């Protein structure tokens, strides 16, 4: 069983994850345990403060060392082998390859910060790594931590009813997914691609590969650049680009 503890000033926010969908079922089924530690419960300040003004001045507040350290120590006291991840806009980008790496740890601790940031010494001394979820600004580490938990739990054995799904995810094979369709066959004059209706599974697989390659090339040149295409894939891509009037 995997245990994920989230250190946060807003435990209700992240605990809602445990109520819905795939993650809800994984937790209900005892595959994953999700809980929280609130630094507010570990403040020794007479006013219970968890933040303070930044040395050097400037706007905003900084999360104080002590309450966070105590919360992390609480987690480590129970599970000394805990891997501690700090969610931060200054971290390395969290990617699909990190999922398998993080899943190797039975006990994960995610530190979600608020305010302008966390005292840097806490990050250095008490956490094992710093991860960002993308090049955009959000208000705190909670949503990024929830994103991480979701991405991880999908790959916990038994969490998805349908075991193939996690393997077929976009990025698992390094490409964007192909388009999907369901009934009705025609909506406002828009039809489902013919090949999907004819039951030729080899042709369908070829079409899906072609769509995946073409979409990755056009929409995500950064992802595309990392692909090492076979001759067959190169031919499929040419077809896609021609069909879309690009070559
Ligand atoms: C003066 C610049 N600050 C505010 C615009 C920097 C800043 C402080 C705190 C930016 C973001 C945050 C809170 N964000 C996170 O804790 C965070 C985050 C993110 O903002 N983007 C991507 N990944 C992450 S992981 C944690």
XYZ file of N, CA and C in Angstrom, residues 1-174:
522
model
N 0.839 -1.206 0.000
C 0.000 0.000 0.000
C 0.872 1.254 0.000
N 0.477 2.202 -0.852
C 1.233 3.447 -0.934
C 0.612 4.480 -0.003
N 1.455 5.275 0.657
C 0.935 6.329 1.527
C 1.441 7.685 1.044
N 0.511 8.594 0.840
C 0.874 9.954 0.433
C 0.366 10.924 1.488
N 1.296 11.670 2.083
C 0.915 12.705 3.052
C 1.171 14.061 2.420
N 0.205 14.942 2.552
C 0.360 16.281 1.999
C 0.420 17.285 3.137
N 1.485 18.075 3.146
C 1.626 19.116 4.156
C 1.060 20.398 3.584
N -0.013 20.888 4.195
C -0.743 22.022 3.618
C -1.509 22.813 4.676
N -1.641 24.103 4.423
C -2.476 24.955 5.285
C -3.963 24.753 4.953
N -4.245 24.088 3.837
C -5.636 23.885 3.400
C -5.953 22.413 3.173
N -5.997 21.616 4.243
C -6.214 20.179 4.094
C -7.532 19.811 3.404
N -8.582 20.600 3.646
C -9.888 20.252 3.033
C -9.785 20.260 1.521
N -8.938 21.160 1.014
C -8.792 21.288 -0.432
C -8.296 19.967 -1.030
N -7.236 19.421 -0.464
C -6.658 18.221 -1.075
C -7.418 16.951 -0.699
N -8.069 16.953 0.467
C -8.784 15.735 0.878
C -10.020 15.480 0.010
N -10.499 16.514 -0.670
C -11.618 16.320 -1.599
C -11.273 15.362 -2.731
N -9.974 15.246 -3.015
C -9.524 14.300 -4.037
C -9.972 12.883 -3.729
N -10.048 12.584 -2.430
C -10.348 11.224 -1.996
C -11.804 10.852 -2.225
N -12.595 11.797 -2.711
C -14.039 11.559 -2.806
C -14.526 11.179 -4.197
N -13.684 11.347 -5.207
C -14.203 11.215 -6.568
C -13.386 10.274 -7.455
N -14.096 9.602 -8.334
C -13.495 8.913 -9.473
C -12.445 7.866 -9.124
N -11.466 7.768 -10.008
C -10.423 6.749 -9.904
C -9.682 6.859 -8.558
N -9.373 8.075 -8.151
C -8.625 8.269 -6.912
C -9.476 7.888 -5.708
N -10.738 8.305 -5.743
C -11.678 7.947 -4.677
C -11.738 6.441 -4.484
N -11.846 5.722 -5.588
C -11.951 4.258 -5.507
C -10.656 3.635 -5.006
N -9.524 4.164 -5.467
C -8.230 3.610 -5.036
C -8.058 3.772 -3.525
N -8.523 4.898 -2.996
C -8.395 5.149 -1.569
C -9.399 4.290 -0.800
N -10.625 4.276 -1.296
C -11.677 3.440 -0.706
C -11.244 1.971 -0.665
N -10.625 1.519 -1.757
C -10.197 0.133 -1.868
C -8.916 -0.169 -1.109
N -8.347 0.808 -0.433
C -7.170 0.576 0.396
C -5.866 0.432 -0.383
N -5.859 0.835 -1.661
C -4.625 0.756 -2.448
C -3.684 1.898 -2.085
N -4.279 3.024 -1.711
C -3.509 4.227 -1.399
C -4.103 4.855 -0.151
N -3.232 5.366 0.716
C -3.716 6.134 1.857
C -3.301 7.581 1.633
N -4.276 8.485 1.741
C -3.996 9.905 1.537
C -4.338 10.640 2.818
N -3.372 11.357 3.397
C -3.724 12.196 4.532
C -2.920 13.487 4.538
N -3.222 14.337 5.492
C -2.621 15.668 5.497
C -2.022 15.987 6.860
N -1.044 16.876 6.848
C -0.509 17.467 8.081
C -0.576 18.968 7.876
N -1.064 19.676 8.887
C -1.211 21.124 8.757
C -0.146 21.832 9.581
N 0.735 22.609 8.919
C 1.789 23.311 9.656
C 1.221 24.186 10.778
N -0.017 24.653 10.614
C -0.643 25.472 11.672
C -0.710 24.719 12.996
N -0.805 23.399 12.912
C -0.866 22.592 14.140
C 0.501 22.459 14.805
N 1.555 22.920 14.140
C 2.917 22.758 14.666
C 3.607 24.089 14.936
N 2.832 25.166 14.903
C 3.428 26.472 15.165
C 3.694 26.642 16.655
N 4.898 27.146 16.982
C 5.226 27.389 18.394
C 5.100 28.868 18.732
N 4.873 29.660 17.694
C 4.669 31.093 17.853
C 3.425 31.329 18.726
N 3.489 32.308 19.668
C 2.335 32.547 20.548
C 1.050 32.860 19.768
N 1.203 33.434 18.564
C 0.023 33.769 17.771
C -0.288 32.701 16.721
N 0.438 31.602 16.774
C 0.196 30.509 15.830
C 0.553 30.849 14.392
N 1.442 31.804 14.210
C 1.767 32.242 12.841
C 2.615 31.207 12.095
N 2.297 31.028 10.839
C 3.072 30.115 9.997
C 3.849 30.883 8.926
N 3.642 32.220 8.874
C 4.347 33.029 7.878
C 5.016 34.225 8.554
N 5.944 34.842 7.832
C 6.639 36.013 8.384
C 7.164 36.847 7.223
N 7.640 38.052 7.537
C 8.114 38.968 6.495
C 9.450 38.496 5.920
N 9.662 38.756 4.625
C 10.907 38.286 3.999
C 12.122 39.123 4.422
N 13.215 38.455 4.768
C 14.496 39.167 4.912
C 14.807 39.841 3.586
N 15.313 41.058 3.641
C 15.631 41.795 2.413
C 14.482 42.635 1.918
N 13.324 42.466 2.554
C 12.172 43.275 2.199
C 11.436 42.788 0.979
N 10.456 43.545 0.574
C 9.652 43.168 -0.584
C 8.255 42.758 -0.178
N 7.389 42.593 -1.217
C 5.984 42.291 -0.925
C 5.794 40.832 -0.536
N 4.689 40.555 0.126
C 4.320 39.170 0.420
C 5.017 38.619 1.642
N 4.614 37.414 2.001
C 5.141 36.760 3.199
C 5.819 35.460 2.798
N 6.607 34.923 3.738
C 7.343 33.683 3.502
C 6.913 32.666 4.553
N 6.769 31.417 4.164
C 6.400 30.380 5.140
C 7.571 30.109 6.059
N 7.296 30.126 7.360
C 8.347 29.971 8.354
C 8.870 28.534 8.392
N 10.151 28.433 8.741
C 10.860 27.159 8.783
C 10.237 26.165 9.766
N 10.024 26.669 10.984
C 9.744 25.750 12.098
C 8.469 24.904 11.958
N 7.318 25.516 11.669
C 6.106 24.692 11.562
C 6.213 23.644 10.449
N 6.833 24.018 9.335
C 6.994 23.061 8.238
C 7.947 21.944 8.630
N 9.038 22.317 9.312
C 10.004 21.301 9.743
C 9.353 20.297 10.698
N 8.571 20.819 11.625
C 7.904 19.935 12.589
C 6.925 18.994 11.896
N 6.205 19.528 10.916
C 5.258 18.683 10.182
C 6.004 17.589 9.409
N 7.108 17.954 8.765
C 7.891 16.954 8.020
C 8.474 15.918 8.986
N 8.974 16.377 10.127
C 9.515 15.444 11.130
C 8.443 14.493 11.649
N 7.237 15.000 11.800
C 6.114 14.144 12.208
C 5.919 13.021 11.186
N 5.932 13.400 9.905
C 5.775 12.402 8.845
C 6.931 11.404 8.873
N 8.160 11.913 9.027
C 9.335 11.033 9.032
C 9.407 10.168 10.279
N 8.833 10.637 11.382
C 8.832 9.837 12.616
C 8.048 8.555 12.392
N 6.935 8.663 11.662
C 6.114 7.485 11.375
C 6.738 6.628 10.274
N 7.218 7.294 9.227
C 7.790 6.584 8.075
C 9.157 7.163 7.749
N 10.216 6.649 8.365
C 11.560 7.203 8.186
C 12.044 7.142 6.727
N 11.463 6.242 5.945
C 11.894 6.115 4.545
C 11.149 7.078 3.622
N 10.439 8.045 4.184
C 9.634 8.966 3.363
C 10.484 9.724 2.345
N 9.931 9.860 1.138
C 10.542 10.698 0.106
C 9.775 12.006 0.104
N 10.480 13.111 0.352
C 9.803 14.399 0.538
C 9.964 15.281 -0.702
N 8.830 15.635 -1.296
C 8.811 16.461 -2.507
C 8.199 17.812 -2.175
N 8.893 18.874 -2.554
C 8.356 20.216 -2.384
C 7.783 20.690 -3.720
N 6.523 21.093 -3.720
C 5.934 21.655 -4.936
C 6.304 23.124 -5.001
N 6.905 23.526 -6.098
C 7.366 24.903 -6.197
C 7.545 25.298 -7.649
N 7.224 26.554 -7.942
C 7.397 27.056 -9.305
C 8.869 27.051 -9.706
N 9.776 26.942 -8.714
C 11.218 26.922 -9.006
C 11.760 25.503 -9.210
N 10.857 24.511 -9.130
C 11.318 23.133 -9.242
C 11.575 22.700 -10.672
N 12.090 21.478 -10.825
C 12.204 20.862 -12.146
C 10.801 20.501 -12.601
N 10.615 20.473 -13.906
C 9.287 20.175 -14.442
C 8.904 18.721 -14.194
N 7.750 18.513 -13.578
C 7.199 17.167 -13.359
C 6.691 16.628 -14.690
N 7.190 15.446 -15.074
C 6.805 14.847 -16.346
C 6.393 13.399 -16.132
N 5.848 12.789 -17.201
C 5.379 11.400 -17.089
C 6.482 10.456 -16.592
N 7.727 10.706 -16.994
C 8.818 9.817 -16.556
C 9.014 9.852 -15.040
N 8.616 10.948 -14.402
C 8.759 11.051 -12.950
C 7.742 10.191 -12.203
N 6.653 9.828 -12.896
C 5.602 9.052 -12.238
C 6.154 7.716 -11.733
N 6.806 6.976 -12.612
C 7.344 5.665 -12.237
C 8.398 5.815 -11.134
N 9.215 6.843 -11.269
C 10.272 7.085 -10.281
C 9.668 7.344 -8.893
N 8.635 8.178 -8.829
C 8.031 8.501 -7.535
C 7.236 7.318 -6.970
N 6.662 6.513 -7.873
C 5.889 5.347 -7.421
C 6.769 4.318 -6.718
N 8.058 4.386 -6.930
C 8.973 3.443 -6.284
C 9.067 3.708 -4.776
N 8.600 4.868 -4.337
C 8.600 5.188 -2.912
C 7.245 4.830 -2.305
N 7.259 4.009 -1.279
C 6.004 3.629 -0.610
C 5.425 4.792 0.175
N 6.304 5.609 0.744
C 5.852 6.740 1.550
C 6.314 8.056 0.938
N 5.335 8.800 0.409
C 5.626 10.091 -0.205
C 5.071 11.199 0.674
N 5.842 12.255 0.816
C 5.369 13.449 1.518
C 5.437 14.603 0.526
N 4.317 15.289 0.315
C 4.279 16.422 -0.611
C 4.098 17.701 0.197
N 5.000 18.635 0.005
C 4.925 19.905 0.729
C 4.345 20.963 -0.205
N 3.147 21.455 0.149
C 2.478 22.479 -0.653
C 2.615 23.814 0.057
N 3.292 24.752 -0.592
C 3.510 26.057 0.025
C 2.424 27.058 -0.326
N 2.347 28.099 0.448
C 1.479 29.262 0.171
C 2.338 30.511 0.266
N 1.738 31.666 0.078
C 2.445 32.959 0.140
C 3.506 33.042 -0.957
N 4.533 33.857 -0.748
C 5.543 34.041 -1.793
C 6.465 32.837 -1.922
N 6.514 32.013 -0.881
C 7.377 30.840 -0.942
C 7.717 30.341 0.442
N 8.648 29.374 0.472
C 9.051 28.699 1.702
C 10.481 29.117 2.013
N 10.808 29.285 3.284
C 12.191 29.569 3.680
C 13.115 28.556 2.983
N 14.066 29.075 2.207
C 14.907 28.224 1.358
C 15.654 27.144 2.151
N 15.980 27.461 3.404
C 16.734 26.482 4.198
C 15.924 25.227 4.472
N 14.596 25.393 4.552
C 13.717 24.233 4.745
C 13.771 23.335 3.518
N 13.721 23.965 2.338
C 13.775 23.203 1.095
C 15.091 22.430 1.025
N 16.197 23.107 1.358
C 17.522 22.472 1.296
C 17.678 21.340 2.300
N 17.257 21.602 3.538
C 17.584 20.676 4.619
C 16.583 19.535 4.765
N 15.348 19.756 4.388
C 14.310 18.789 4.753
C 13.610 18.121 3.581
N 13.847 18.596 2.350
C 13.143 17.958 1.230
C 14.146 17.276 0.295
N 13.656 16.280 -0.430
C 14.526 15.515 -1.323
C 14.550 16.081 -2.739
N 13.464 16.727 -3.137
C 13.448 17.353 -4.466
C 12.344 18.390 -4.541
N 12.461 19.250 -5.570
C 11.521 20.335 -5.800
C 10.940 20.153 -7.191
N 9.612 20.111 -7.301
C 8.977 19.912 -8.602
C 7.964 21.002 -8.911
N 7.938 21.406 -10.178
C 6.950 22.351 -10.707
C 6.024 21.581 -11.633
N 4.799 22.058 -11.813
C 3.893 21.367 -12.729
C 3.723 22.098 -14.062
N 4.453 23.188 -14.281
C 4.364 23.847 -15.578
C 4.687 25.324 -15.485
N 4.873 25.929 -16.638
C 5.287 27.330 -16.681
C 4.099 28.274 -16.639
N 3.413 28.258 -15.524
C 2.320 29.187 -15.258
C 2.267 29.350 -13.745
N 1.633 30.430 -13.309
C 1.613 30.724 -11.874
C 0.267 30.345 -11.267
N 0.300 29.555 -10.231
C -0.901 29.281 -9.434
C -0.658 29.823 -8.028
N -1.690 29.804 -7.189
C -1.619 30.526 -5.913
C -0.952 29.755 -4.787
N -0.696 28.475 -5.011
C -0.082 27.685 -3.948
C 0.207 26.285 -4.432
N 0.807 25.465 -3.580
C 1.231 24.133 -3.985
C 0.142 23.072 -3.944
N -1.069 23.433 -3.480
C -2.103 22.409 -3.301
C -2.550 21.789 -4.622
N -2.944 22.637 -5.580
C -3.374 22.077 -6.872
C -2.241 21.299 -7.531
N -1.004 21.816 -7.562
C 0.097 21.008 -8.086
C 0.247 19.666 -7.357
N 0.106 19.652 -6.031
C 0.216 18.392 -5.283
C -0.897 17.433 -5.693
N -2.102 17.976 -5.891
C -3.243 17.140 -6.295
C -3.017 16.548 -7.677
N -2.426 17.346 -8.539
C -2.085 16.888 -9.886
C -1.118 15.696 -9.822
N -0.124 15.832 -8.977
C 0.859 14.768 -8.792
C 0.194 13.493 -8.289
N -0.649 13.646 -7.260
C -1.343 12.497 -6.666
C -2.182 11.800 -7.737
N -2.904 12.559 -8.535
C -3.747 11.975 -9.584
C -2.884 11.209 -10.589
N -1.814 11.843 -11.057
C -0.947 11.203 -12.051
C -0.331 9.910 -11.493
N -0.020 9.899 -10.192
C 0.585 8.715 -9.573
C -0.431 7.600 -9.394
N -1.590 7.943 -8.838
C -2.554 6.903 -8.481
C -3.050 6.147 -9.700
N -3.165 6.838 -10.850
C -3.558 6.149 -12.086
C -2.670 4.945 -12.383
N -1.426 4.997 -11.880
C -0.476 3.925 -12.181
C -0.253 2.962 -11.031
N -1.014 3.110 -9.949
C -0.946 2.127 -8.868
C -1.698 0.880 -9.349
N -1.029 -0.292 -9.310
C -1.690 -1.499 -9.822
C -3.062 -1.701 -9.171
N -4.076 -1.881 -10.020
C -5.427 -2.122 -9.528
C -6.287 -0.876 -9.412
N -5.693 0.295 -9.588
C -6.454 1.540 -9.396
C -7.406 1.825 -10.561
N -7.011 1.461 -11.761
C -7.893 1.628 -12.908
C -8.608 0.309 -13.115
N -9.924 0.351 -13.287
C -10.646 -0.892 -13.525
C -10.040 -1.615 -14.713
N -9.729 -0.809 -15.721
C -9.344 -1.309 -17.029
C -7.822 -1.126 -17.124
N -7.081 -2.218 -16.880
C -5.638 -2.110 -16.654
C -4.836 -1.552 -17.819
N -5.380 -1.705 -19.036
C -4.641 -1.215 -20.204
C -4.537 0.305 -20.215
N -5.576 0.980 -19.691
C -5.705 2.423 -19.905
C -4.462 3.217 -19.555
N -3.876 2.962 -18.406
C -2.737 3.759 -17.967
C -1.575 3.619 -18.950
N -1.416 2.416 -19.517
C -0.325 2.198 -20.473
C -0.552 2.955 -21.767
N -1.839 3.162 -22.116
C -2.137 3.823 -23.390
C -2.185 5.341 -23.270
N -2.030 5.860 -22.058
C -2.115 7.303 -21.852
C -1.199 8.058 -22.806
N -1.659 9.261 -23.170
C -0.784 10.169 -23.891
C 0.516 10.288 -23.114
N 1.612 10.412 -23.810
C 2.935 10.589 -23.228
C 3.537 9.303 -22.708
N 2.728 8.288 -22.433
C 3.333 7.034 -22.003
C 4.185 6.512 -23.152
N 3.654 6.650 -24.398
C 4.471 6.275 -25.553
C 5.099 7.509 -26.200
N 5.120 8.611 -25.464
C 5.809 9.805 -25.926
C 5.082 10.622 -26.973
